[in-house]
PDB file of C-alpha atoms in Angstrom:
ATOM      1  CA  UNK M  20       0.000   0.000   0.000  1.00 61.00           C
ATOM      2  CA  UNK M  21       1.111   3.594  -0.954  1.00 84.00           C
ATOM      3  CA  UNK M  22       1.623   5.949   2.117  1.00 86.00           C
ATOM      4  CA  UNK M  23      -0.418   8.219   0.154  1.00 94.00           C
ATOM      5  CA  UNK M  24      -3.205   5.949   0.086  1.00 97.00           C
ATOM      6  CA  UNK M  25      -4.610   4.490   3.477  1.00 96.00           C
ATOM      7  CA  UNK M  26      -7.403   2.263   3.888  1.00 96.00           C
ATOM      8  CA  UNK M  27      -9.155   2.035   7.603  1.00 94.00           C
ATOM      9  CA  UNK M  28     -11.930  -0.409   8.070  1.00 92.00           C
ATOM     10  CA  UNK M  29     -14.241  -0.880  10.952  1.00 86.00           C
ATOM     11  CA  UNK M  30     -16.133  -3.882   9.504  1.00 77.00           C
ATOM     12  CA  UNK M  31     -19.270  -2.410   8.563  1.00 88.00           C
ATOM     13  CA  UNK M  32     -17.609   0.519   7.061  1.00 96.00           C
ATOM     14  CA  UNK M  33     -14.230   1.549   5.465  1.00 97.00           C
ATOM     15  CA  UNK M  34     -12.471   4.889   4.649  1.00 98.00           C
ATOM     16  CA  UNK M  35     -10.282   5.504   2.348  1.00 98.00           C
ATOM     17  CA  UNK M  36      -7.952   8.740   2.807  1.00 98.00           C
ATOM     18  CA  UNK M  37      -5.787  10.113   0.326  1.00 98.00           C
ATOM     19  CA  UNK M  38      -2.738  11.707   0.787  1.00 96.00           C
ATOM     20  CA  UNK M  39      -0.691  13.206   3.509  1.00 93.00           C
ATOM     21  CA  UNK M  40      -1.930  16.946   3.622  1.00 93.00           C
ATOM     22  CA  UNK M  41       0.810  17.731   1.379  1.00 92.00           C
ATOM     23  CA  UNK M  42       0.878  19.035  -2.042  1.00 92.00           C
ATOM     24  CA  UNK M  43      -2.681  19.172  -2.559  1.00 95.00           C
ATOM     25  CA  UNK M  44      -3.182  15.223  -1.906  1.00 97.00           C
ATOM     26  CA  UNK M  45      -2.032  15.277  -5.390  1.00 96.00           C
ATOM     27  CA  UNK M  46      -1.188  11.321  -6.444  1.00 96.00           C
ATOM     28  CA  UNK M  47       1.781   9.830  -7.777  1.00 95.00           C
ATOM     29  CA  UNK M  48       1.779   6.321 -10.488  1.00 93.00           C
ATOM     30  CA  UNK M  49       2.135   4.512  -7.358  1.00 95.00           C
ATOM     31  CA  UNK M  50      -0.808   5.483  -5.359  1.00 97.00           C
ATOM     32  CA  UNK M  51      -3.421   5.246  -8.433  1.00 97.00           C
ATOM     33  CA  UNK M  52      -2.194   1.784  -8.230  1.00 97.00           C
ATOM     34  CA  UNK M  53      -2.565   1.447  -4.685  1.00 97.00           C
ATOM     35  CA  UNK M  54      -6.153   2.982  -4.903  1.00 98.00           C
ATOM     36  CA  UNK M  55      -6.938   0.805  -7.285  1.00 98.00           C
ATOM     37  CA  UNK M  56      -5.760  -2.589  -4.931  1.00 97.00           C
ATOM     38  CA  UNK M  57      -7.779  -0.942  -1.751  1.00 97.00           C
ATOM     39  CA  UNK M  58     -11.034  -1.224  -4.062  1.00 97.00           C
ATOM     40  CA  UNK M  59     -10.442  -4.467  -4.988  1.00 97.00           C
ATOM     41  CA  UNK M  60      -9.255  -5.688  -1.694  1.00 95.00           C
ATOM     42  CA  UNK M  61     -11.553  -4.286   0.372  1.00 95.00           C
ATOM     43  CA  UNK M  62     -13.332  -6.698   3.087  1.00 92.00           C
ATOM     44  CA  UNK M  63     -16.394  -8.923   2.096  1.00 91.00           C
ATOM     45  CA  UNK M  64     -18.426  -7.175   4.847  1.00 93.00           C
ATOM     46  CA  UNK M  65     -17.658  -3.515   3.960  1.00 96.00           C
ATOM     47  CA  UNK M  66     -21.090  -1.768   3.628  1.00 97.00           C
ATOM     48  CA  UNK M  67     -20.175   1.725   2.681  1.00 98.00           C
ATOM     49  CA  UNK M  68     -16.935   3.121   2.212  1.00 98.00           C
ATOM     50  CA  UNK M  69     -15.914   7.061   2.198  1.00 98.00           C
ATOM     51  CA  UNK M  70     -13.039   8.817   0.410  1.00 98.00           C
ATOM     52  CA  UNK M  71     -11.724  12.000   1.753  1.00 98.00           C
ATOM     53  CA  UNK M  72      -8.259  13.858   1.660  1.00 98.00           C
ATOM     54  CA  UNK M  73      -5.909  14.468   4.182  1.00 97.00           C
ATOM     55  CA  UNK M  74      -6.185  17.868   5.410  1.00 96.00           C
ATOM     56  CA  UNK M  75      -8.359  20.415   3.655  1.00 96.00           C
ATOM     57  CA  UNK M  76      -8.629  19.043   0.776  1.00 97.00           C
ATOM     58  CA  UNK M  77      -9.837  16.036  -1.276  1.00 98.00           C
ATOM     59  CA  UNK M  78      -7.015  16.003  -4.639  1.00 98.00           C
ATOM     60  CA  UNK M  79      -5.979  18.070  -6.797  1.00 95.00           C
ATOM     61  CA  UNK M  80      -5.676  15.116  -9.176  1.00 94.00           C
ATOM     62  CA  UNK M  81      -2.319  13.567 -10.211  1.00 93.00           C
ATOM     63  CA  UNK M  82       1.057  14.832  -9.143  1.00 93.00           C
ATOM     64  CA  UNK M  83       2.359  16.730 -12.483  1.00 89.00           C
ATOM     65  CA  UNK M  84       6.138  16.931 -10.987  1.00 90.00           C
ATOM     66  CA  UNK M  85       6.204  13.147 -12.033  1.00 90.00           C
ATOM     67  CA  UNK M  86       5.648  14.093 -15.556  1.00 86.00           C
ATOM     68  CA  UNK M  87       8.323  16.420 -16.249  1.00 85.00           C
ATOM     69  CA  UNK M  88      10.561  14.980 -19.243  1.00 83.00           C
ATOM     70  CA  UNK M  89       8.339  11.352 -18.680  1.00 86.00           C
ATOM     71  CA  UNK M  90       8.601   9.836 -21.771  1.00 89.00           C
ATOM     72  CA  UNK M  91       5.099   9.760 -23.914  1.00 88.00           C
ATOM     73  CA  UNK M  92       4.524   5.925 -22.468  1.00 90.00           C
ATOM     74  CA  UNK M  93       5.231   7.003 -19.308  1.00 91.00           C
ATOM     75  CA  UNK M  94       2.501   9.696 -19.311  1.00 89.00           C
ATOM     76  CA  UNK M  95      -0.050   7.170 -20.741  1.00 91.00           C
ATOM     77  CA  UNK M  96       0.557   4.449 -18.167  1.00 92.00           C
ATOM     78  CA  UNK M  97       0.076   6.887 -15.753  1.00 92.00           C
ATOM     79  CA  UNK M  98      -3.431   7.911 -17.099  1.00 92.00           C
ATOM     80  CA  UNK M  99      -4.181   4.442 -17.457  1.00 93.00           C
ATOM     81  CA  UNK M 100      -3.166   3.902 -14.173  1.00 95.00           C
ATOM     82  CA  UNK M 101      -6.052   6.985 -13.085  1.00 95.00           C
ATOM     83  CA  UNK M 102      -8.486   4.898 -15.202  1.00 94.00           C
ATOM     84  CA  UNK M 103      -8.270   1.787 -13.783  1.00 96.00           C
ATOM     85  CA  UNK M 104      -8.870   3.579  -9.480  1.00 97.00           C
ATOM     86  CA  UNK M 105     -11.339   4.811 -10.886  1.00 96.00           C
ATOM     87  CA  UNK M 106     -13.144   1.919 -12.604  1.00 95.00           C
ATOM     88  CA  UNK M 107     -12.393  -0.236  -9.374  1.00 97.00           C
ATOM     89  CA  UNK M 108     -14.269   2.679  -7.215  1.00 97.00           C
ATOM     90  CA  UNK M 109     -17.283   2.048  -9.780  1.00 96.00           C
ATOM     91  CA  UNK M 110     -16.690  -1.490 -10.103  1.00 96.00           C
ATOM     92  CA  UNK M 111     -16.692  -1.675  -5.793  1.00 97.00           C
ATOM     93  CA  UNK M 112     -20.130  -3.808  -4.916  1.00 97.00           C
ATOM     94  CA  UNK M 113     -20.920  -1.242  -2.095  1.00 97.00           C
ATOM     95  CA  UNK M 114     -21.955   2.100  -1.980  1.00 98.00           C
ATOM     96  CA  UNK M 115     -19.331   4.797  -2.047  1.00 98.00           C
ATOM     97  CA  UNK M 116     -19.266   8.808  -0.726  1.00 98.00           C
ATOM     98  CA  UNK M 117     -16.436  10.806  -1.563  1.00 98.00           C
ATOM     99  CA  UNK M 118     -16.271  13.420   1.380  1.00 98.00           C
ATOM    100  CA  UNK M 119     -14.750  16.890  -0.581  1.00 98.00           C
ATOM    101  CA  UNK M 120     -13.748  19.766   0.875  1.00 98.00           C
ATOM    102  CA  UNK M 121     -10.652  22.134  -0.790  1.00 98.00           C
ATOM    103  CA  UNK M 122     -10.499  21.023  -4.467  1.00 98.00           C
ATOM    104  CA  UNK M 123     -10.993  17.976  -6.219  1.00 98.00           C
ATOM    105  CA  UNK M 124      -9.383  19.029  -9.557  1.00 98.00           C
ATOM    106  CA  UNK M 125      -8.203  16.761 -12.713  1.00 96.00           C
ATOM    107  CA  UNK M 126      -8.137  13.361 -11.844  1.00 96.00           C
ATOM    108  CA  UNK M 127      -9.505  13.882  -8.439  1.00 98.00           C
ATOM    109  CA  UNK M 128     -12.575  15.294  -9.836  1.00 98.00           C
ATOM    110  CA  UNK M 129     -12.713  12.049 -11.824  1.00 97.00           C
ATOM    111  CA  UNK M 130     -12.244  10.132  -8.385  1.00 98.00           C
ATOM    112  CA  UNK M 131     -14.932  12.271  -6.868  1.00 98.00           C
ATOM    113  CA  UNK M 132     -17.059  11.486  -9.818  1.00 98.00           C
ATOM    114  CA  UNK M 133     -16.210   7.846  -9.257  1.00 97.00           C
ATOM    115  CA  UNK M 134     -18.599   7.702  -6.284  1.00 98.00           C
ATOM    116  CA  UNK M 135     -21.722   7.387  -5.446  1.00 98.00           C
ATOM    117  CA  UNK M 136     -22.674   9.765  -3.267  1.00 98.00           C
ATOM    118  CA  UNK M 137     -20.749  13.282  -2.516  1.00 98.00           C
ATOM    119  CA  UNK M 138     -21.060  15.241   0.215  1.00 98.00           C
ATOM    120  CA  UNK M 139     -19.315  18.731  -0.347  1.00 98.00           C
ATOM    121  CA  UNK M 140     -18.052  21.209   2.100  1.00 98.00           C
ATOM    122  CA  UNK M 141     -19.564  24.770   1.331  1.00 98.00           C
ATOM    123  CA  UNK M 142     -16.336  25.867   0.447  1.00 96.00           C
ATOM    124  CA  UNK M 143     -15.277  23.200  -1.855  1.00 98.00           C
ATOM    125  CA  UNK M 144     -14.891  23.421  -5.699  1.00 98.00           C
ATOM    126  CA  UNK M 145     -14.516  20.960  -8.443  1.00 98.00           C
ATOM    127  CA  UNK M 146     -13.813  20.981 -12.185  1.00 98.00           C
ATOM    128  CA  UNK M 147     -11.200  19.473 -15.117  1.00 97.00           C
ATOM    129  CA  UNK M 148      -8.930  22.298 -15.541  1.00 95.00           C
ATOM    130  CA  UNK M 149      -6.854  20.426 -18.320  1.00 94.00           C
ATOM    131  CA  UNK M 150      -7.286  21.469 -21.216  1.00 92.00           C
ATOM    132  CA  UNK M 151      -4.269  24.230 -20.917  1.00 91.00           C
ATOM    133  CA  UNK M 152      -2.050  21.140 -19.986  1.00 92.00           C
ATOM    134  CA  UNK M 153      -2.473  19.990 -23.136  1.00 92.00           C
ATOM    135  CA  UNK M 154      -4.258  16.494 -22.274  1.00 92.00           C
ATOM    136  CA  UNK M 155      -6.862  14.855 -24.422  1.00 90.00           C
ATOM    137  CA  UNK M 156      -9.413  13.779 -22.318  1.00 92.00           C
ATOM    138  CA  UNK M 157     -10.479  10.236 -22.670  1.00 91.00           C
ATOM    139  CA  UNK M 158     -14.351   9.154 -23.535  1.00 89.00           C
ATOM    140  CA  UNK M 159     -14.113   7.496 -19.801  1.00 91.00           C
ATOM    141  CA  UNK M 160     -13.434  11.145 -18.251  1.00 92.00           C
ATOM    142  CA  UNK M 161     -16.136  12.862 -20.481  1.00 94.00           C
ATOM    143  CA  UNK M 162     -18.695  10.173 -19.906  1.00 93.00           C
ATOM    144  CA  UNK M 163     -18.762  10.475 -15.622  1.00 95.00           C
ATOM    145  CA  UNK M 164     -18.529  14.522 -16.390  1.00 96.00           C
ATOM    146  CA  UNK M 165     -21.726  14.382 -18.746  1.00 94.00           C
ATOM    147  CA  UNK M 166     -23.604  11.827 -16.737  1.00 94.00           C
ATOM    148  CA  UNK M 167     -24.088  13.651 -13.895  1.00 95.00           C
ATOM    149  CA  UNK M 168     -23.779  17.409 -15.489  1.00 96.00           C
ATOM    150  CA  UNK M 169     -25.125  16.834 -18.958  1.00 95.00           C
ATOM    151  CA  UNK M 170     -23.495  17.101 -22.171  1.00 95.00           C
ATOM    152  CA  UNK M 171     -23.636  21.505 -22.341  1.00 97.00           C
ATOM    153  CA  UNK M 172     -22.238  21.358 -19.119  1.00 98.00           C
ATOM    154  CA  UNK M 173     -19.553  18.835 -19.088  1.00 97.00           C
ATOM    155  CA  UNK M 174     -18.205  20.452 -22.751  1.00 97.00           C
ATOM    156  CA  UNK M 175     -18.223  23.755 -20.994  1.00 98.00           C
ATOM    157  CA  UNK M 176     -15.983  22.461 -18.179  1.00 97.00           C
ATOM    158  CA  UNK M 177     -13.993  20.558 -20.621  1.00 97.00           C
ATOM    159  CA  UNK M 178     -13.359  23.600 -22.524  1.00 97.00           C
ATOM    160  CA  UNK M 179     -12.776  26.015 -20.028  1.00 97.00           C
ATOM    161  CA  UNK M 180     -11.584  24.310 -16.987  1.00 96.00           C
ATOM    162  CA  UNK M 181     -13.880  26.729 -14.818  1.00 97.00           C
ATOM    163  CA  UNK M 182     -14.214  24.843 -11.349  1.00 98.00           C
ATOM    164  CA  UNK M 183     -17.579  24.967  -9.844  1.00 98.00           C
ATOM    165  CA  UNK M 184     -18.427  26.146  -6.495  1.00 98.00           C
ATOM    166  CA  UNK M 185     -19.897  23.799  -4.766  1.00 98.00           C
ATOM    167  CA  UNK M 186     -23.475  25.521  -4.625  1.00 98.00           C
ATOM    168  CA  UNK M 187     -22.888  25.315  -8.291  1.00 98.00           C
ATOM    169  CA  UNK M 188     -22.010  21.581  -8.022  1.00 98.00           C
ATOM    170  CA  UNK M 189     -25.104  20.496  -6.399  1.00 98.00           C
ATOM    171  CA  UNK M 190     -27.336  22.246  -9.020  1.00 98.00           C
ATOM    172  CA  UNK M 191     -25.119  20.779 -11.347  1.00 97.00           C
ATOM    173  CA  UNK M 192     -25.477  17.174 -10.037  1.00 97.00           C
ATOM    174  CA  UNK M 193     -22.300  17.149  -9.526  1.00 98.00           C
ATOM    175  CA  UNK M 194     -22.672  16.663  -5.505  1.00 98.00           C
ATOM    176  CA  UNK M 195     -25.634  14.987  -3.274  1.00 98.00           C
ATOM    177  CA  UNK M 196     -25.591  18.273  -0.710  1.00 97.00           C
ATOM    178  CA  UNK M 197     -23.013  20.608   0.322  1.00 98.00           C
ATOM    179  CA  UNK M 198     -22.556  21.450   4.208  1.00 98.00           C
ATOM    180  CA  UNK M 199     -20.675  24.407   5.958  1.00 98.00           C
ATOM    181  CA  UNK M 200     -16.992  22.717   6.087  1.00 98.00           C
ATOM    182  CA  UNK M 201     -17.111  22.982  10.277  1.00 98.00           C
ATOM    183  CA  UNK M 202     -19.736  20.275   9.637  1.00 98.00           C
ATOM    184  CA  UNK M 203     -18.434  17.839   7.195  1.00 98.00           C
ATOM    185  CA  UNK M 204     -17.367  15.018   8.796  1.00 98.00           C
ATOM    186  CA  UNK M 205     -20.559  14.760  11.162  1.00 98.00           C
ATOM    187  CA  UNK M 206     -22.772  15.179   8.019  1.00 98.00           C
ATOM    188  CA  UNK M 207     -20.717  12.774   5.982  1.00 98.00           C
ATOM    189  CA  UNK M 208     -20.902  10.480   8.967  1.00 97.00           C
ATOM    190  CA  UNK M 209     -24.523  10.738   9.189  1.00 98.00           C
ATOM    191  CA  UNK M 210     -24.987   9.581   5.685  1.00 98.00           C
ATOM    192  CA  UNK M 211     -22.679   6.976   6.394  1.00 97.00           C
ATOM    193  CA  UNK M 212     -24.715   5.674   9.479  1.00 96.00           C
ATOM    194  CA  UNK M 213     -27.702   5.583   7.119  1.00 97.00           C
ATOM    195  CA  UNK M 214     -26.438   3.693   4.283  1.00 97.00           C
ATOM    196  CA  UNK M 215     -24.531   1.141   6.733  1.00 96.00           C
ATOM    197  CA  UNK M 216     -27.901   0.561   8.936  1.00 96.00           C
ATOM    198  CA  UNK M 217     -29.502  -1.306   5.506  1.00 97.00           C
ATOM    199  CA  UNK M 218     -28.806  -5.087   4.883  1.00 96.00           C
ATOM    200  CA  UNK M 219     -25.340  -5.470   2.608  1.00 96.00           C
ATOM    201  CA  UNK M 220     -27.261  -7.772   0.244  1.00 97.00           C
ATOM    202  CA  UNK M 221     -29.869  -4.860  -0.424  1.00 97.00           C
ATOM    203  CA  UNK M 222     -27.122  -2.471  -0.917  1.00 97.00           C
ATOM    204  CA  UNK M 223     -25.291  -4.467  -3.403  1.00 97.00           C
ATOM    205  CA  UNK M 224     -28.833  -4.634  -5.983  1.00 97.00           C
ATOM    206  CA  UNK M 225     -29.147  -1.391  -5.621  1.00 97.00           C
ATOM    207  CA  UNK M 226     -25.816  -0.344  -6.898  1.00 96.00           C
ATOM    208  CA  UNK M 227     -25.909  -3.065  -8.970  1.00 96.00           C
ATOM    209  CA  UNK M 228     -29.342  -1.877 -10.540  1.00 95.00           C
ATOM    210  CA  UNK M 229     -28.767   1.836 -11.184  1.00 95.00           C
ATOM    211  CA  UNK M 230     -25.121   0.750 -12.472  1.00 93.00           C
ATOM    212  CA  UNK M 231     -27.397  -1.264 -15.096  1.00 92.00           C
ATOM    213  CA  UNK M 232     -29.235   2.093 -16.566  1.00 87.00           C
ATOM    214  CA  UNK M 233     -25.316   3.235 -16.656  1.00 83.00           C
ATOM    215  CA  UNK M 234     -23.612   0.693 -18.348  1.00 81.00           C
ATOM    216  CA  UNK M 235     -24.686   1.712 -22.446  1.00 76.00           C
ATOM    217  CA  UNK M 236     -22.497   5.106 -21.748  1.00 77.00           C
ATOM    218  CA  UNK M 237     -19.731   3.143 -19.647  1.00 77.00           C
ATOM    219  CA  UNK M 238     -19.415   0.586 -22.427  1.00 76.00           C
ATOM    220  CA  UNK M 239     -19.597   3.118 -25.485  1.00 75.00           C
ATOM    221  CA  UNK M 240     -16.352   4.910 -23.646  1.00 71.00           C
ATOM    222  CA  UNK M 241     -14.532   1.955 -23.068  1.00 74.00           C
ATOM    223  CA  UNK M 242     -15.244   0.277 -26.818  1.00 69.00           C
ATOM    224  CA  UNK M 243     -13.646   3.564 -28.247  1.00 70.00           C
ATOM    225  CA  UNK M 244     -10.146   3.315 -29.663  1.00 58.00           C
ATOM    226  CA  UNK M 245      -7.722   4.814 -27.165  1.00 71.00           C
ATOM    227  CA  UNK M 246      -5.018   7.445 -27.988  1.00 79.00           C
ATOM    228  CA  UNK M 247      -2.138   9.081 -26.771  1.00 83.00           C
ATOM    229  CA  UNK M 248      -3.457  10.761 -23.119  1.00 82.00           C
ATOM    230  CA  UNK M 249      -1.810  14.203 -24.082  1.00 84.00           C
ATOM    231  CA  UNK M 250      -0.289  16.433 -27.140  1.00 88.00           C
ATOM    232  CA  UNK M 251       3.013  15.857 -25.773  1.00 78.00           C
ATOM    233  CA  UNK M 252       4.630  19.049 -26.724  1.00 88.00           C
ATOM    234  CA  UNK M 253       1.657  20.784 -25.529  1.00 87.00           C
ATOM    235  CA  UNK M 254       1.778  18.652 -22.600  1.00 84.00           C
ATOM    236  CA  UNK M 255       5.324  19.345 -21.587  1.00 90.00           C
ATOM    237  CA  UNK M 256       4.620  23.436 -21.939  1.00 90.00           C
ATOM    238  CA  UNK M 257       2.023  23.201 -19.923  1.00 84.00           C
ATOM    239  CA  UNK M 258       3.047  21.079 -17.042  1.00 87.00           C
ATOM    240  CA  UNK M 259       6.078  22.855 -16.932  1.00 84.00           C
ATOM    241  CA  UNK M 260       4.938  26.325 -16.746  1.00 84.00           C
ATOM    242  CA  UNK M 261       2.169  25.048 -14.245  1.00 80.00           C
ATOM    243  CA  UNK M 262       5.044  23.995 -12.000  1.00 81.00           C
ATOM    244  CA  UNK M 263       6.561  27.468 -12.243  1.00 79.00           C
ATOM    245  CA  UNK M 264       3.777  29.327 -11.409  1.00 78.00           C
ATOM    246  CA  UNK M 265       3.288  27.148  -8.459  1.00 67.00           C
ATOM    247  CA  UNK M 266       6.900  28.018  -7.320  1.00 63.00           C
ATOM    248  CA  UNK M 267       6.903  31.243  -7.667  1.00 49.00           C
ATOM    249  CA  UNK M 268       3.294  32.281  -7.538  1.00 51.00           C
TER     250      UNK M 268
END
């Protein structure tokens, strides 16, 4: 396990936490793997499980420093490597609630999206900001962006990389409720208590049954021929002068 990726479990329920409060929770090749080995690893009795960052905020997505001078194969293992977290989040028989509070930006939007549920602090914000970066998103990306926003909104989000507040992101369907961030935890926790209290079997159909109505979009994305993950030239301008800025801001 990655020590940016922890995994508590209290038999009923489980909680993920990402990150060490550092950097923005943002995750290295390592820890999308790890993520990806909690989901499928988790224990046969888990109920609900929550994801939340470490700190103040959920993730700003991947960790960019990684990627400076990676060669092109590099950069798309690593997106594959985002992919397949977040397919084992969707793929995870029980229900899960990605707590947010901070950011949850790039790929940790996609991780947020991943979930089930989402409980947002008031203060919170989410969005794809990657376009300047010079990645090209994947049909897998879009498809969680437009299922839950709609098409008009996801391509405006895609395009611009405007995060939403998180007011916004609850009109947008983009989050289940949003709380002041004092009472985050307790509210997440309450939502937690509610979804654990039903039988595990019950659970299971459920997710099972609305991932059914799901699965046309999920399946269209996945039969479409992947490409390169970025414009690597593009790519490489971007993630470097992102890195500067965030040096000397």
């Amino acid at each position: 396990m990655s020590a940016n990726v922890t995994v508590r479990s209290d038999g009923r329920g489980a909680e993920v936490v990402l990150g060490s409060g550092g950097s923005a929770n943002a995750l290295g090749h390592e820890d999308w793997r790890a993520l990806e080995l909690a989901f499928r690893n988790l224990p046969n009795d888990v109920r609900v499980v929550v994801v939340r960052g470490s700190g103040s905020t959920f993730s700003a997505g991947s960790d960019l420093r990684e990627w400076v001078h990676a060669a092109p194969d590099d950069v798309d293992r690593a997106f594959a490597a985002m992919e397949a977290a977040c397919t084992a989040i969707e793929e995870c028989p029980t229900p899960v609630i990605a707590q947010v509070n901070g950011v949850a930006a790039g790929a940790g939007c996609q991780l947020a999206l991943a979930c089930d549920l989402r409980v947002f602090a008031d203060d919170a914000r989410i969005g794809m900001p990657i376009a300047r970066l010079g990645i090209l998103v994947s049909p897998a990306f879009a498809a969680r962006l437009a299922l839950l926003a709609g098409h008009g909104l996801a391509r405006e989000l895609l395009y611009t990389g405007r995060l939403l507040t998180a007011a916004e992101a609850v009109a947008a369907g983009l989050a289940n409720r949003r709380v002041p961030s004092s009472e985050l935890a307790a509210a997440t926790a309450e939502l937690v208590a509610a979804v654990a209290a039903q039988p595990r079997a019950a659970l299971v159909a459920a997710k099972q049954a609305v991932s059914v109505g799901l699965s046309p979009t999920r399946a269209a994305a996945d039969s479409f021929a992947s490409g390169p993950a970025v414009s690597y030239e593009d790519f490489q301008r971007g993630v470097t002068a992102f890195l500067s800025r965030s040096r000397h801001p």
